[in-house]
Structure formats: structure tokens, C-alpha cells
mmCIF file of C-alpha atoms in Angstrom:
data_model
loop_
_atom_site.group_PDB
_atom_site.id
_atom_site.type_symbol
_atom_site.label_atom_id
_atom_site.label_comp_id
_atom_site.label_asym_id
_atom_site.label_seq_id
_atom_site.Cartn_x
_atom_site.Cartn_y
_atom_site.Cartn_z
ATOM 1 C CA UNK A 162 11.888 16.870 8.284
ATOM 2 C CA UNK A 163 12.294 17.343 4.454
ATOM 3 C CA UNK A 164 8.761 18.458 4.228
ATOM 4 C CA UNK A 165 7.857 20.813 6.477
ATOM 5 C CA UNK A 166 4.620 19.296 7.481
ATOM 6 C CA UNK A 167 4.403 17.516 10.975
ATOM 7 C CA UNK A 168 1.227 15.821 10.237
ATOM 8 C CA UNK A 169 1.926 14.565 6.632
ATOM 9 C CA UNK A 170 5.102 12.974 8.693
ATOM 10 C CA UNK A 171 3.082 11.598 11.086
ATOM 11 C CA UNK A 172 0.328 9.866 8.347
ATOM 12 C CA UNK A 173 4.172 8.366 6.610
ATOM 13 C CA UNK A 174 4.907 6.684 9.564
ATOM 14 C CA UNK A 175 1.558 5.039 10.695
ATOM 15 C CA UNK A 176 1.693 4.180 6.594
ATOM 16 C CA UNK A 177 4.933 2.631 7.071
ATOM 17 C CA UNK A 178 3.821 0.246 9.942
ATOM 18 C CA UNK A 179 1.317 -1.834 7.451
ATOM 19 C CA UNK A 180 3.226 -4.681 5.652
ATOM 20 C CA UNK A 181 5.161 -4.160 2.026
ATOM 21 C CA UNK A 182 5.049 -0.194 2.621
ATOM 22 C CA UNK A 183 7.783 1.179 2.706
ATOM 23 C CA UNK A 184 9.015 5.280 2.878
ATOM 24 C CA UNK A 185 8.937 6.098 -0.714
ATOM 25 C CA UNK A 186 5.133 4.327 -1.065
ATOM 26 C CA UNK A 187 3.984 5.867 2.183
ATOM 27 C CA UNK A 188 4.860 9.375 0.923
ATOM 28 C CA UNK A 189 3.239 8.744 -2.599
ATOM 29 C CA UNK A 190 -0.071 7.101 -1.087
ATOM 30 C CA UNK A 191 0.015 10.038 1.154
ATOM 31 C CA UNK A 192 0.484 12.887 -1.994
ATOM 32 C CA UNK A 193 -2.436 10.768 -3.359
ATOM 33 C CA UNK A 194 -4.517 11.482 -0.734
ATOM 34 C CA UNK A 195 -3.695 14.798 -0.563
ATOM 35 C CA UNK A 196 -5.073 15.158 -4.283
ATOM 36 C CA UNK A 197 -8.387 14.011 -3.135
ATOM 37 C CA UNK A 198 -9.511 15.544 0.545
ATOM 38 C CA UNK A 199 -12.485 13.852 0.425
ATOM 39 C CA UNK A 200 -11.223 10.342 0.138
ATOM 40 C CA UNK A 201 -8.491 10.943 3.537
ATOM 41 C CA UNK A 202 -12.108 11.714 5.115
ATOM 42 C CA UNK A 203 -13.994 8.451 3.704
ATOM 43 C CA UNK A 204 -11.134 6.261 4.628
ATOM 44 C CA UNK A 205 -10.671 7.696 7.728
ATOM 45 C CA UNK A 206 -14.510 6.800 8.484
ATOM 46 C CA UNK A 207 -13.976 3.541 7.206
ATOM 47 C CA UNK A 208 -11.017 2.777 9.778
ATOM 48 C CA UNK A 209 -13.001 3.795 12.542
ATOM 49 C CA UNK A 210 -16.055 1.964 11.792
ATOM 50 C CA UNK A 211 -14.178 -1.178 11.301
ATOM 51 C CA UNK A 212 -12.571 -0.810 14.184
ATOM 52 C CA UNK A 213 -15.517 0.129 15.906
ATOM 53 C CA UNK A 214 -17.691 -2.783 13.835
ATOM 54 C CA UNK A 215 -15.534 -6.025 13.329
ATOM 55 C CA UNK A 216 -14.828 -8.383 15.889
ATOM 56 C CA UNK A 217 -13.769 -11.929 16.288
ATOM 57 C CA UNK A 218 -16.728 -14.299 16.083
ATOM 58 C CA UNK A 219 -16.804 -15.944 19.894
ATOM 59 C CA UNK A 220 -17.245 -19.189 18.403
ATOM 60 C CA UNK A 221 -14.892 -20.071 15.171
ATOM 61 C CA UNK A 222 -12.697 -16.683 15.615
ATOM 62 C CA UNK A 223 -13.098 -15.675 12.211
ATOM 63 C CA UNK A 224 -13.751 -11.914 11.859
ATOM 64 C CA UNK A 225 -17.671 -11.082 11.717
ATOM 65 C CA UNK A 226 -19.985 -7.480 12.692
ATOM 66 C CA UNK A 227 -22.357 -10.155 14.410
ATOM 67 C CA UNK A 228 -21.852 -12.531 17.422
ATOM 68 C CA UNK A 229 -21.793 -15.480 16.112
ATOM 69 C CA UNK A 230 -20.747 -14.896 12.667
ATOM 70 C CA UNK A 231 -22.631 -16.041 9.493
ATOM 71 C CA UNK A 232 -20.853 -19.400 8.948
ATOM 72 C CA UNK A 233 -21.360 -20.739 12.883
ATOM 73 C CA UNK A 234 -25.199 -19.663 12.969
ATOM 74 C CA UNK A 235 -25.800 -20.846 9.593
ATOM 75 C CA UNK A 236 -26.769 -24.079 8.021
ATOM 76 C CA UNK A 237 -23.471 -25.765 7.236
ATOM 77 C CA UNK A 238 -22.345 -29.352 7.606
ATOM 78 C CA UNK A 239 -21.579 -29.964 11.429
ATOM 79 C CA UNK A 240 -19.719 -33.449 10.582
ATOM 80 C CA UNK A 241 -16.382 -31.745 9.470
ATOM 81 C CA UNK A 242 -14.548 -28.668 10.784
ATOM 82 C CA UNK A 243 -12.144 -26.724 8.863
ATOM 83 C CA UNK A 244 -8.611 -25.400 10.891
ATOM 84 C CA UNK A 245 -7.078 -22.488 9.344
ATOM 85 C CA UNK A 246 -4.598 -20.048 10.276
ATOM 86 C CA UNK A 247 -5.618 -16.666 9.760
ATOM 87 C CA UNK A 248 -9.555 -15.615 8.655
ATOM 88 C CA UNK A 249 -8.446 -14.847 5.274
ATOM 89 C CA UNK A 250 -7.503 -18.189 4.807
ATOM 90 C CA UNK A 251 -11.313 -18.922 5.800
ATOM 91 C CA UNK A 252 -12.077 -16.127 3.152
ATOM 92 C CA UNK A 253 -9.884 -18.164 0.436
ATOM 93 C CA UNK A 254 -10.990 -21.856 0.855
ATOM 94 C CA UNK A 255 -15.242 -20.188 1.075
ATOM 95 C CA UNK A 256 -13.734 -17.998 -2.365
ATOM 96 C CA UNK A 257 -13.406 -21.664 -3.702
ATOM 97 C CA UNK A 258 -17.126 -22.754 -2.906
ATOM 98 C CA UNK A 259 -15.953 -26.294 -2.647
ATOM 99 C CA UNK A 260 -16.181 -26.335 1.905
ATOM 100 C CA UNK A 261 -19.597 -26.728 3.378
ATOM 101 C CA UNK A 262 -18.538 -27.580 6.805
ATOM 102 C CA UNK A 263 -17.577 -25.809 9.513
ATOM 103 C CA UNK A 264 -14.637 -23.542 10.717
ATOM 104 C CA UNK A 265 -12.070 -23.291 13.682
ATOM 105 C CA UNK A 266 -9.694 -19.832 13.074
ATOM 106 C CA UNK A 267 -6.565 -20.630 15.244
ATOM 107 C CA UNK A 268 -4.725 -16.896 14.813
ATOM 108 C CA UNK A 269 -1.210 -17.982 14.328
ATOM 109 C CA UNK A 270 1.113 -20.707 13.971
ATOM 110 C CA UNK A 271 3.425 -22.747 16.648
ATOM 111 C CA UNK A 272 6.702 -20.413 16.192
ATOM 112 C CA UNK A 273 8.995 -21.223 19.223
ATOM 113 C CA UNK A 274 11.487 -19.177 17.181
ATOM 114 C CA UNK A 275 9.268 -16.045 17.341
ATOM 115 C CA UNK A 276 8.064 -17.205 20.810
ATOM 116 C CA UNK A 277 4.550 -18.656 19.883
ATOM 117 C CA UNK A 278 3.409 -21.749 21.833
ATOM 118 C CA UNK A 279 0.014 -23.364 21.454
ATOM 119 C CA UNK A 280 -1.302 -21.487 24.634
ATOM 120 C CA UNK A 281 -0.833 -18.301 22.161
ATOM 121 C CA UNK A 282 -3.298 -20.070 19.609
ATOM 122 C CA UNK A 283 -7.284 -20.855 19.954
ATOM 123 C CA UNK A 284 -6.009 -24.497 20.320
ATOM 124 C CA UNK A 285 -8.102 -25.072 23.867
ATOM 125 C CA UNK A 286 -10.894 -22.930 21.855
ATOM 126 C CA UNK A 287 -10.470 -25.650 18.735
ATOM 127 C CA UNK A 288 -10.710 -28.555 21.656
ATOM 128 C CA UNK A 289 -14.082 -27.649 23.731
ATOM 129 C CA UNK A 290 -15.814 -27.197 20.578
ATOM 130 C CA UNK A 291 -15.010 -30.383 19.240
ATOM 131 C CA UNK A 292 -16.625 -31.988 22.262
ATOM 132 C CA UNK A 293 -19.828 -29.914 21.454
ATOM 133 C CA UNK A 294 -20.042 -30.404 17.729
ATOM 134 C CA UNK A 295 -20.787 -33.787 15.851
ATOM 135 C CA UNK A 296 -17.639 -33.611 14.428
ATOM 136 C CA UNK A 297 -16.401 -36.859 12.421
ATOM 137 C CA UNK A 298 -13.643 -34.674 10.394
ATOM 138 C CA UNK A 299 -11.199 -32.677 11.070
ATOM 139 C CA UNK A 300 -9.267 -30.641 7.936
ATOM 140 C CA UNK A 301 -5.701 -29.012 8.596
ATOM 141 C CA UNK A 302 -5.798 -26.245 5.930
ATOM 142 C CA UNK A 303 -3.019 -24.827 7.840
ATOM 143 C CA UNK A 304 -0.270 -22.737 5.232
ATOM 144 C CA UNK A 305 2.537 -25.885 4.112
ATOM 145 C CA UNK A 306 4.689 -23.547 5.601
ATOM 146 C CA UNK A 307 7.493 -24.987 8.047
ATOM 147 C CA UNK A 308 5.457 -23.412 11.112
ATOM 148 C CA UNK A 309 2.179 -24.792 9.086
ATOM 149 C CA UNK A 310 3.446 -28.500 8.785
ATOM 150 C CA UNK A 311 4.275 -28.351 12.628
ATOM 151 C CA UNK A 312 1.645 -27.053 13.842
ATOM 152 C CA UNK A 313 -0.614 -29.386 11.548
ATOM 153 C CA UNK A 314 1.363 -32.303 12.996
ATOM 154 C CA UNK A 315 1.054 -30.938 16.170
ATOM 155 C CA UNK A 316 -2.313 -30.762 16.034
ATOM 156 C CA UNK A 317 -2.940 -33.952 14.064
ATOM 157 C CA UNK A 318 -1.038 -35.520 17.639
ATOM 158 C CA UNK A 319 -3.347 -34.114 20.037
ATOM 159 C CA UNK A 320 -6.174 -35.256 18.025
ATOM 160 C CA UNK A 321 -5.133 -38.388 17.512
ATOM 161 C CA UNK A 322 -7.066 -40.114 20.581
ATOM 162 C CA UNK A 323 -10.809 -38.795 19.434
ATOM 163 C CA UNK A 324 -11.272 -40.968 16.976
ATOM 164 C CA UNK A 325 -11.356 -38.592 14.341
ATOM 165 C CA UNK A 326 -10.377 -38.669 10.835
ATOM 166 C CA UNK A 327 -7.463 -36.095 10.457
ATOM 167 C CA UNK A 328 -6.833 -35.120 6.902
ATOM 168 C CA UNK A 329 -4.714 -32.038 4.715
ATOM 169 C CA UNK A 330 -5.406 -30.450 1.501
ATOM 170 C CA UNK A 331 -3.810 -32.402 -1.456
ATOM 171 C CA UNK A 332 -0.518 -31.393 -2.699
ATOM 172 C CA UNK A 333 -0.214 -31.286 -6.577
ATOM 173 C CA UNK A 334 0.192 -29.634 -9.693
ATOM 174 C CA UNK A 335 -2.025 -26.263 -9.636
ATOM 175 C CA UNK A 336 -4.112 -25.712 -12.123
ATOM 176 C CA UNK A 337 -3.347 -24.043 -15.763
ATOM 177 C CA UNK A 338 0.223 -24.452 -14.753
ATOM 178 C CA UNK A 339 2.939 -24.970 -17.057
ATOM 179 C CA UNK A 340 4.810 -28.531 -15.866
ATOM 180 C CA UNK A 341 8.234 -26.803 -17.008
ATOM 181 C CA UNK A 342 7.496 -24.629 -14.257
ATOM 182 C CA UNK A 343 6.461 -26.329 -11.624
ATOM 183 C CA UNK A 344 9.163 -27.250 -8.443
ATOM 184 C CA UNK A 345 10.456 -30.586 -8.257
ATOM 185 C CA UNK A 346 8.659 -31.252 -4.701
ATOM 186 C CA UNK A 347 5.645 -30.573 -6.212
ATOM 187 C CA UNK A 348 6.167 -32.803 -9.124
ATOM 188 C CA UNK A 349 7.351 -34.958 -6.827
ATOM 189 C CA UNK A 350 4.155 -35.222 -5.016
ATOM 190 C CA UNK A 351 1.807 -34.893 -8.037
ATOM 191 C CA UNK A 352 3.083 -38.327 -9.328
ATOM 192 C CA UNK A 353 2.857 -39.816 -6.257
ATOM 193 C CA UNK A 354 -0.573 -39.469 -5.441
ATOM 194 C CA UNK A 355 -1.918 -39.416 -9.492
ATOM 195 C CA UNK A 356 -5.561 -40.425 -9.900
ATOM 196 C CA UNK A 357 -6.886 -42.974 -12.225
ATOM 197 C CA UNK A 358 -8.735 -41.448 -14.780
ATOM 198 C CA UNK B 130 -19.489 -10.115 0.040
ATOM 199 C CA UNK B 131 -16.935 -13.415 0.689
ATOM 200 C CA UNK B 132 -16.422 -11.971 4.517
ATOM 201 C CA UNK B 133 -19.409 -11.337 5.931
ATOM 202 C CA UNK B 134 -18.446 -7.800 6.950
ATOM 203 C CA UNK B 135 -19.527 -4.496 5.079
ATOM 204 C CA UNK B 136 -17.382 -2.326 6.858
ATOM 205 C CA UNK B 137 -14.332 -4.445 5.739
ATOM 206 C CA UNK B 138 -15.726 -4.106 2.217
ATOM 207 C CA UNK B 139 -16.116 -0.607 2.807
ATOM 208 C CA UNK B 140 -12.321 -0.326 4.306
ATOM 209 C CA UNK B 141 -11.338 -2.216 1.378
ATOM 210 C CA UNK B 142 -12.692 -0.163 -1.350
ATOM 211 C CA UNK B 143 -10.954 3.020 0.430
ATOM 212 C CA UNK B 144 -8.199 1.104 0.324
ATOM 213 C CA UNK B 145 -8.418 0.149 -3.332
ATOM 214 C CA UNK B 146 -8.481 4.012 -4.483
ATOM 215 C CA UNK B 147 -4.681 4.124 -3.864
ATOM 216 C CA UNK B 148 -2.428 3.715 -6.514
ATOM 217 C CA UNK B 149 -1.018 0.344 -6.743
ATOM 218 C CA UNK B 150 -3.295 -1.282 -4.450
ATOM 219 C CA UNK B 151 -5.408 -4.049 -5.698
ATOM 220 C CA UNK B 152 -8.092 -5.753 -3.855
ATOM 221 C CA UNK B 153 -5.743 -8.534 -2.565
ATOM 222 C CA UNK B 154 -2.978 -5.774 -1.007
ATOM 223 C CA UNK B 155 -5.968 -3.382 0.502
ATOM 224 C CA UNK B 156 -7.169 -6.945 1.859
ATOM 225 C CA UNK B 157 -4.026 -7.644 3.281
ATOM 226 C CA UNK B 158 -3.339 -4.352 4.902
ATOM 227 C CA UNK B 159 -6.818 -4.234 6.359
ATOM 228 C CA UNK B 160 -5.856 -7.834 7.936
ATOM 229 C CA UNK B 161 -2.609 -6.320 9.209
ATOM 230 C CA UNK B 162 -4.654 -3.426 10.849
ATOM 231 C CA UNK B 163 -7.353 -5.829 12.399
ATOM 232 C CA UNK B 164 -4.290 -7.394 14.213
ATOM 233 C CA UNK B 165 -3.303 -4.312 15.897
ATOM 234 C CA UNK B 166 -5.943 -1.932 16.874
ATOM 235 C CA UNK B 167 -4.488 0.936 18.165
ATOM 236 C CA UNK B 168 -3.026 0.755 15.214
ATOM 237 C CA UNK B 169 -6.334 1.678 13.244
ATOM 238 C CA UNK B 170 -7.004 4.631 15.604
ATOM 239 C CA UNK B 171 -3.661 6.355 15.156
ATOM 240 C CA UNK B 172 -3.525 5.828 11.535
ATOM 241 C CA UNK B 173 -7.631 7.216 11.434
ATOM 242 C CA UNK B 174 -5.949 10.204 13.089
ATOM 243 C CA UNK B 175 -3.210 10.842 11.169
ATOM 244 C CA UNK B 176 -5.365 10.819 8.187
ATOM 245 C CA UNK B 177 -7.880 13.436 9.757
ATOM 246 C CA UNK B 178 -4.870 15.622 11.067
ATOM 247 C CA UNK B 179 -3.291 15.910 7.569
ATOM 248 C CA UNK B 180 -6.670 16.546 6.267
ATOM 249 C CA UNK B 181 -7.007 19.428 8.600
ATOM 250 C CA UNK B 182 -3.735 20.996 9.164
ATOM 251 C CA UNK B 183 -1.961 20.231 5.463
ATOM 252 C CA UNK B 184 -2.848 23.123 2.697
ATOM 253 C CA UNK B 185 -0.678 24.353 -0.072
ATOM 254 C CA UNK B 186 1.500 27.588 -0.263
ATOM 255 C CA UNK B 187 -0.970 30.474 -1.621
ATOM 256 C CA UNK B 188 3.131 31.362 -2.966
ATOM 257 C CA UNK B 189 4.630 28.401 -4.576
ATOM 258 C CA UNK B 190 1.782 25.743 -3.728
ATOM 259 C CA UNK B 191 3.779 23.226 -2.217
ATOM 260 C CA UNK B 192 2.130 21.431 0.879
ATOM 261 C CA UNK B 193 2.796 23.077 4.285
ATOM 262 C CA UNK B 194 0.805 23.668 7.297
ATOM 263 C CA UNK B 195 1.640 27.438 7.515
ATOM 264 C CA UNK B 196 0.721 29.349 5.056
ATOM 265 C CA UNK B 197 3.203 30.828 3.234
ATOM 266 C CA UNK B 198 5.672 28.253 3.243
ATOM 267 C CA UNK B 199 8.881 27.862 5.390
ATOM 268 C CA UNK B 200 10.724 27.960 1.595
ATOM 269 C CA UNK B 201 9.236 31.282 0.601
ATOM 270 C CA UNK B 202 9.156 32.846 4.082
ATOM 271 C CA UNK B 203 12.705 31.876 4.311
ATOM 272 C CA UNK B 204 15.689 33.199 3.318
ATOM 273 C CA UNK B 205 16.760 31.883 0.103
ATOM 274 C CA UNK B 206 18.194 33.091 -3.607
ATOM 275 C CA UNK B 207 16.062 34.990 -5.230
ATOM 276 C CA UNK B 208 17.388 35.187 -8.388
ATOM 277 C CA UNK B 209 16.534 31.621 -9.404
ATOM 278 C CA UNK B 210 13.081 29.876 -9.444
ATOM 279 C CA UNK B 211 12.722 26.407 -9.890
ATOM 280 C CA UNK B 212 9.555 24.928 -11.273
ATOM 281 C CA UNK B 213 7.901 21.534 -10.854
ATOM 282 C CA UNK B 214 5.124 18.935 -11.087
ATOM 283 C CA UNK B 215 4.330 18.428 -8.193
ATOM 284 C CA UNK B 216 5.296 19.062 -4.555
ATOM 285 C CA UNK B 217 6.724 15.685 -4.177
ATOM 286 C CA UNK B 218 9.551 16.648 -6.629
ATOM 287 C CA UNK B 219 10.135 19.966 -4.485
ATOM 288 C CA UNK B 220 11.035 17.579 -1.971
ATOM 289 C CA UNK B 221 13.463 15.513 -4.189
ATOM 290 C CA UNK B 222 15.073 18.382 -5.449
ATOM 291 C CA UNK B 223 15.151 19.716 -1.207
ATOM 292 C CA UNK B 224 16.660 16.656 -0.145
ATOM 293 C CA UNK B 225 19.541 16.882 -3.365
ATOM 294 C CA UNK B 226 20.787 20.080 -1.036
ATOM 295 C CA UNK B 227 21.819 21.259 -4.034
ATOM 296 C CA UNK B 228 19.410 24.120 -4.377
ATOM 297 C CA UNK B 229 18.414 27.088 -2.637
ATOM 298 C CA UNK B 230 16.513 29.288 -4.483
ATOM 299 C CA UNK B 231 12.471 29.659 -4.713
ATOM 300 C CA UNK B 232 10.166 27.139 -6.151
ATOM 301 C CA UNK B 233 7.104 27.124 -7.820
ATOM 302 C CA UNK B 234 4.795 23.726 -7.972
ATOM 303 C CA UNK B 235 2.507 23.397 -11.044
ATOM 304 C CA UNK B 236 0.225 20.695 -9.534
ATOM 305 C CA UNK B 237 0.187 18.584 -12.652
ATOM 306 C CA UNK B 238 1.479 18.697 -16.524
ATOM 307 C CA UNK B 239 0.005 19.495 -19.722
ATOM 308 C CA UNK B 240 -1.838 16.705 -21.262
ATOM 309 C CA UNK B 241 -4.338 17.506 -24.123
ATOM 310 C CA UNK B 242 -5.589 14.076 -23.900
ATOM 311 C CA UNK B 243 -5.993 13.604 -20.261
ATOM 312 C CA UNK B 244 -8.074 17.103 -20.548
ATOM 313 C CA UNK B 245 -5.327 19.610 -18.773
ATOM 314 C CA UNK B 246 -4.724 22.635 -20.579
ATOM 315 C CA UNK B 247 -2.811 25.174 -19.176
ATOM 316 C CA UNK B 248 -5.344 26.579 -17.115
ATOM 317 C CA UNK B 249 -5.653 23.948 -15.035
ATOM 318 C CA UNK B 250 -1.882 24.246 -13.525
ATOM 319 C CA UNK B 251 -0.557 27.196 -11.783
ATOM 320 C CA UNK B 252 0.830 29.034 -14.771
ATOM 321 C CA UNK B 253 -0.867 32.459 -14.047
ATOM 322 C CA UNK B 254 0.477 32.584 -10.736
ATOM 323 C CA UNK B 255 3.690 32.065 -11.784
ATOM 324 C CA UNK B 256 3.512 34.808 -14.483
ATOM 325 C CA UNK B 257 2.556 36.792 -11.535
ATOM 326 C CA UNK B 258 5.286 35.657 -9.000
ATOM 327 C CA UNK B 259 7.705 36.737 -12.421
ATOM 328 C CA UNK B 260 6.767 40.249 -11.876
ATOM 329 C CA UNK B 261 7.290 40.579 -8.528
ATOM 330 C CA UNK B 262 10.273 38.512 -7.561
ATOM 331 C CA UNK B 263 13.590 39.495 -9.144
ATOM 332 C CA UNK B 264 14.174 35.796 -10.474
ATOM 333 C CA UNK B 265 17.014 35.876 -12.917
ATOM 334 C CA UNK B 266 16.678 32.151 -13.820
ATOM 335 C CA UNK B 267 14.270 29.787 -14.339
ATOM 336 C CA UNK B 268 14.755 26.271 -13.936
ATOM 337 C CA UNK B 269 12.435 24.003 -15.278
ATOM 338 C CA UNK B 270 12.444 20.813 -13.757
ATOM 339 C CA UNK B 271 9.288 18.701 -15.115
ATOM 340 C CA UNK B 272 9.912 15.376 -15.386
ATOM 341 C CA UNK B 273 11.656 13.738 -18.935
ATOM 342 C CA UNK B 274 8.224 12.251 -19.840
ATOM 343 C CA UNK B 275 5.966 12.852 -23.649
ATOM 344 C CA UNK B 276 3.854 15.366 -20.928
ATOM 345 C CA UNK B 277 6.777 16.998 -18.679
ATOM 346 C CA UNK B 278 8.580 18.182 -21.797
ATOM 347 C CA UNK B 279 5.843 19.404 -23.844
ATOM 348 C CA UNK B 280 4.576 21.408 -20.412
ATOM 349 C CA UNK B 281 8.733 22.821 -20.370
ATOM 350 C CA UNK B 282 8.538 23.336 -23.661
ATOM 351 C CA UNK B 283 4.987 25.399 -23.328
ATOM 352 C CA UNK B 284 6.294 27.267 -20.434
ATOM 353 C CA UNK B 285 9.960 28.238 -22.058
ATOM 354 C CA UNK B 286 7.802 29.527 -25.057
ATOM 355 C CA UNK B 287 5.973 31.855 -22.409
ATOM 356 C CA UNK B 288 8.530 33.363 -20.582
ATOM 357 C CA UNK B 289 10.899 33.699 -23.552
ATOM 358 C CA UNK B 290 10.009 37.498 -23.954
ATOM 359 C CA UNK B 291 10.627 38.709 -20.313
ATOM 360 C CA UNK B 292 14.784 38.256 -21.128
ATOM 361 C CA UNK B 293 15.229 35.259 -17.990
ATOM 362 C CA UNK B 294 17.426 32.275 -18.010
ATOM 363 C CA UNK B 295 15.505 29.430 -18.791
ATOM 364 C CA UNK B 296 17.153 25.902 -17.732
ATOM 365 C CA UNK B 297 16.404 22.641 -17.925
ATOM 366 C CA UNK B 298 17.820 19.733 -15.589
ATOM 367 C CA UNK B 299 21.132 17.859 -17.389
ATOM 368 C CA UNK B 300 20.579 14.406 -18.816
ATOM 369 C CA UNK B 301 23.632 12.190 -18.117
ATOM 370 C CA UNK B 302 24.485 8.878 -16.663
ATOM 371 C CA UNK B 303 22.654 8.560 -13.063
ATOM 372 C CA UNK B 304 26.141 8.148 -10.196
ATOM 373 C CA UNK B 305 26.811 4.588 -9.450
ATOM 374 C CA UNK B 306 25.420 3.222 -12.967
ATOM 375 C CA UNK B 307 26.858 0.088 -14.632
ATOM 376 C CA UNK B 308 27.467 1.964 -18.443
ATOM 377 C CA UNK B 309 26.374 -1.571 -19.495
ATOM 378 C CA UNK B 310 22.810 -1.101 -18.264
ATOM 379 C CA UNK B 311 22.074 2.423 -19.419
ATOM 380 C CA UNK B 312 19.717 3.028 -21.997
ATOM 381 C CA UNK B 313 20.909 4.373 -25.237
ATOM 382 C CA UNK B 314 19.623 7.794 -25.364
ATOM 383 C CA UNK B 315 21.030 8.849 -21.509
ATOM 384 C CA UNK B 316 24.353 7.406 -23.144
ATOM 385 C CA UNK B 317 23.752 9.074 -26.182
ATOM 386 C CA UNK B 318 23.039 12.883 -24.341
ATOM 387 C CA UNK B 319 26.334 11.755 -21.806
ATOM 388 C CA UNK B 320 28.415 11.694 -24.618
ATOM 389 C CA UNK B 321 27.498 14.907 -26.233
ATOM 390 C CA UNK B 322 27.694 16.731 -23.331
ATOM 391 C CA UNK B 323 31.100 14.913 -21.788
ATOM 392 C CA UNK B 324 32.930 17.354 -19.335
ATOM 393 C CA UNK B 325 36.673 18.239 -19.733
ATOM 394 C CA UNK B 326 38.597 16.597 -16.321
#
């Protein structure tokens, strides 16, 4: 132990288990905390009360303080549902302000490399609601990640029988980009489905 | 508030306090904490820990948990005393293994426009370590920035009458460098201070 402190070592290595931190950035965001005593105390506090506060919304799965969350006990548009991956997706697309409908947070992808099958995800959860809700739509916004496009397929299969109309965000160029830039796949798909102006 | 949850906003603005977190990485690692729980509680506790047990050297004021230090209560050279920013750089210089003499940590660096005179580092307690310990040398190792060399410049000025050894670290080409990638002026001090083989 290079620097003599037990507890400062301790503080590195929970720091280290969050994603993109690494020793070196542990140790500095842990000097910087040492600069300021009362901020280790305010986050502290806030860890606990999120811990202690958020929870998974019973309905959609999204995180929310309240049972059900804002979005399922609100006024939204019950005639299309929304399935994302992870509730920050859900924070992205309502970021955009262009989704009124509802949402269905399935916690993961299908990975049967990392050992995830759809048992693991709120697929059964996804399923009883739709025979609740007057749904008419349902949109994949799953990542277009290989794990995404599988699990949108798979998902897009399983629906299939309902009667429902199945549809995924559209691919294209994104906007203020630079067509120099942009991948040949997207390009690709950007010509294919171009809109009459 | 996009996510329906203050104490996520309130986690997040902790978060954001940290140097070289934005609001989309303290997002993120907030996610990555909702994910795993436990996780939240040990990394609450670590944070409260360090705030409790951590204080700094009334000696050299490097961080340590017993007060004084296991570097000034140990046995080390006397003669030499090396000086620096902050106790992050005592650690550098620990983990080198190429020095064992005292140290003394300034807790910052002159900077006239950032408001720090010399007041606000630990330059009277150094004069006052001077007369007590028999340091022969003193090595100032503040960082090669505008503000680390004016604050080893100050402090060489300083202790110029009391007949020590005042050093500075050598400027060469770092080990392992491609000569085609280093700057001009480490090139530049290399050459004028090339060692006979």
C-alpha cells in the first residue's frame, strides 16, 4: 500500500468498480474529495438516499421514487408502447420530446454469449401488459447493437401473432453531420429509405 | 428533471463536482450503481470512512490516518527533504523507490491569478521543519508548469540564505520514448545535459 491509508485504498477500489474508472482516476477523484470534506459527506448522503429512494417502477421498470412512476400513472397515449433496453434509454428518447406513448423497460439484452436468455429480461412482464393495455403499436427502440437487432427480432417473432404493428427507429444520416463522415452502412441506408421532399 | 427522480438528480450533481465528470458520465455511473446495490452501500462507506479516518501529517501534510505519518515517524535520510504539490506526487515520487529521505507537501502552487499567495501553502512550516531537521538538501519537485516553477523559483529564493542544497528534478527524455515524438524543448534540455557512457 503506496499510501499508507487503508481507507483511502478502500474508497480506490469501490471507485474502480464503476465503468471507465480506472486506478489512476480513482486515486485523483479520491485526492479531489479529499480537498473538499464536505462534498465526500454530501455525496455520501446522496448514495444512500438513492439507494434508499429509487426503485423500479412495478409496471414499465423504468427507475421512479413512486410506485407507479410518472409516465405509467400519467396521461400518455395508451395505443403505442415503447421497448427499450435500459431506463436511460427511456430518459434519451423523453430528452427528444417527440414519444407520447407508453413504455416497457426490458433490463438487458438476449446475450447467450454472456449467458442472458429472455427469462433474464421483463419479456413475460412486456407480454401481460400488452394484454391489459389498448395497445395497437409496438416500437423496438432497442440499441442496433448485435444483441439489440436480436433481441428486436426476437421480440418482433413473439409478437408477431397479436396483430400488432411492430416497427424500429429509422436508420439514417444524423443530423448536422458531415456526409464525408458518415459510415458507408449508414449511407447505405439513408439512400434507401430517402423521403420525397 | 428528464427522470422523474430528485435523488438521482441530487446523486448526479455530487457526481458532477468531480473533475472530468460531465452530466452524461455522473449519469452513467449512477446507472452502473443502480444495477448493483450493495454496491452503493460499500462505496457510501468508503466515502464516510475516508472522511473520518484520513487527515494530513501535522509534519509533512501528506494524507495518513496516523498522525504523524509512517514517512516522518520512520526511519529515513535526514539530510534531504523533498518538496511537493501535493500528496499525490509524494506518492509518485514513493512508488519511483528512488527516494528515501523526508518530504514536505505544499498543498497547492503559487498562482497570483488564481488568488494563492504564499500564505496559503505550507511555506512557514517548512521554514520551521528547516530549523529543526538537519536537512542538507532540498529537492524541489513542483511540477514543470508556468505555476510549479515560479512556486520553485519563490521557494529557492527563500531558502537561499540558510547555505542548503537546493535541487530541482532533471529534464530529459522520459525511458521508453520514440526521440521522434518528443517535444523540442525535453530534446533540447537532453542534449545539453547528455551523460558521458
Amino acid at each position: 500500500m503506496l499510501h499508507n491509508s487503508p481507507s483511502l485504498t478502500r474508497l480506490v477500489g469501490e471507485l474502480k468498480k464503476l465503468p471507465g474508472i480506472g486506478e489512476k482516476t480513482a486515486l485523483r477523484l479520491a485526492f479531489s474529495l479529499l480537498r473538499s470534506r464536505s462534498d465526500i459527506n454530501s455525496l455520501a448522503e446522496a448514495l444512500l438516499e438513492l439507494n434508499s429512494r429509487v426503485r423500479f417502477c412495478s409496471s414499465c421498470f423504468s427507475i421512479t421514487e413512486d410506485d407507479p412512476c410518472a409516465i405509467c400513472s400519467g396521461e400518455r397515449d395508451d395505443s403505442i408502447l415503447c421497448v427499450v433496453e435500459e431506463p436511460q434509454d427511456l430518459i434519451a428518447i423523453e430528452r427528444s420530446g417527440a414519444f407520447r406513448g407508453r413504455y416497457h423497460v426490458l433490463h438487458g439484452v438476449l446475450s447467450p454469449l454472456s449467458g442472458v436468455a429472455p427469462d433474464d429480461l421483463k419479456i413475460v412482464e412486456l407480454l401481460r401488459r400488452l394484454d391489459v393495455l389498448p395497445i395497437k403499436e409496438v416500437l423496438l427502440a432497442t440499441n442496433f447493437t448485435v444483441e439489440g437487432e436480436a433481441t428486436s427480432l426476437y421480440l418482433s417473432r413473439l409478437l408477431r401473432t397479436r396483430g400488432l404493428k411492430i416497427t424500429r427507429l429509422a436508420h439514417g444520416i444524423p443530423i448536422g453531420s458531415d456526409l464525408e463522415f458518415v459510415d458507408s452502412a449508414t449511407l447505405q441506408r439513408a439512400l434507401q429509405s430517402r423521403n420525397e421532399v
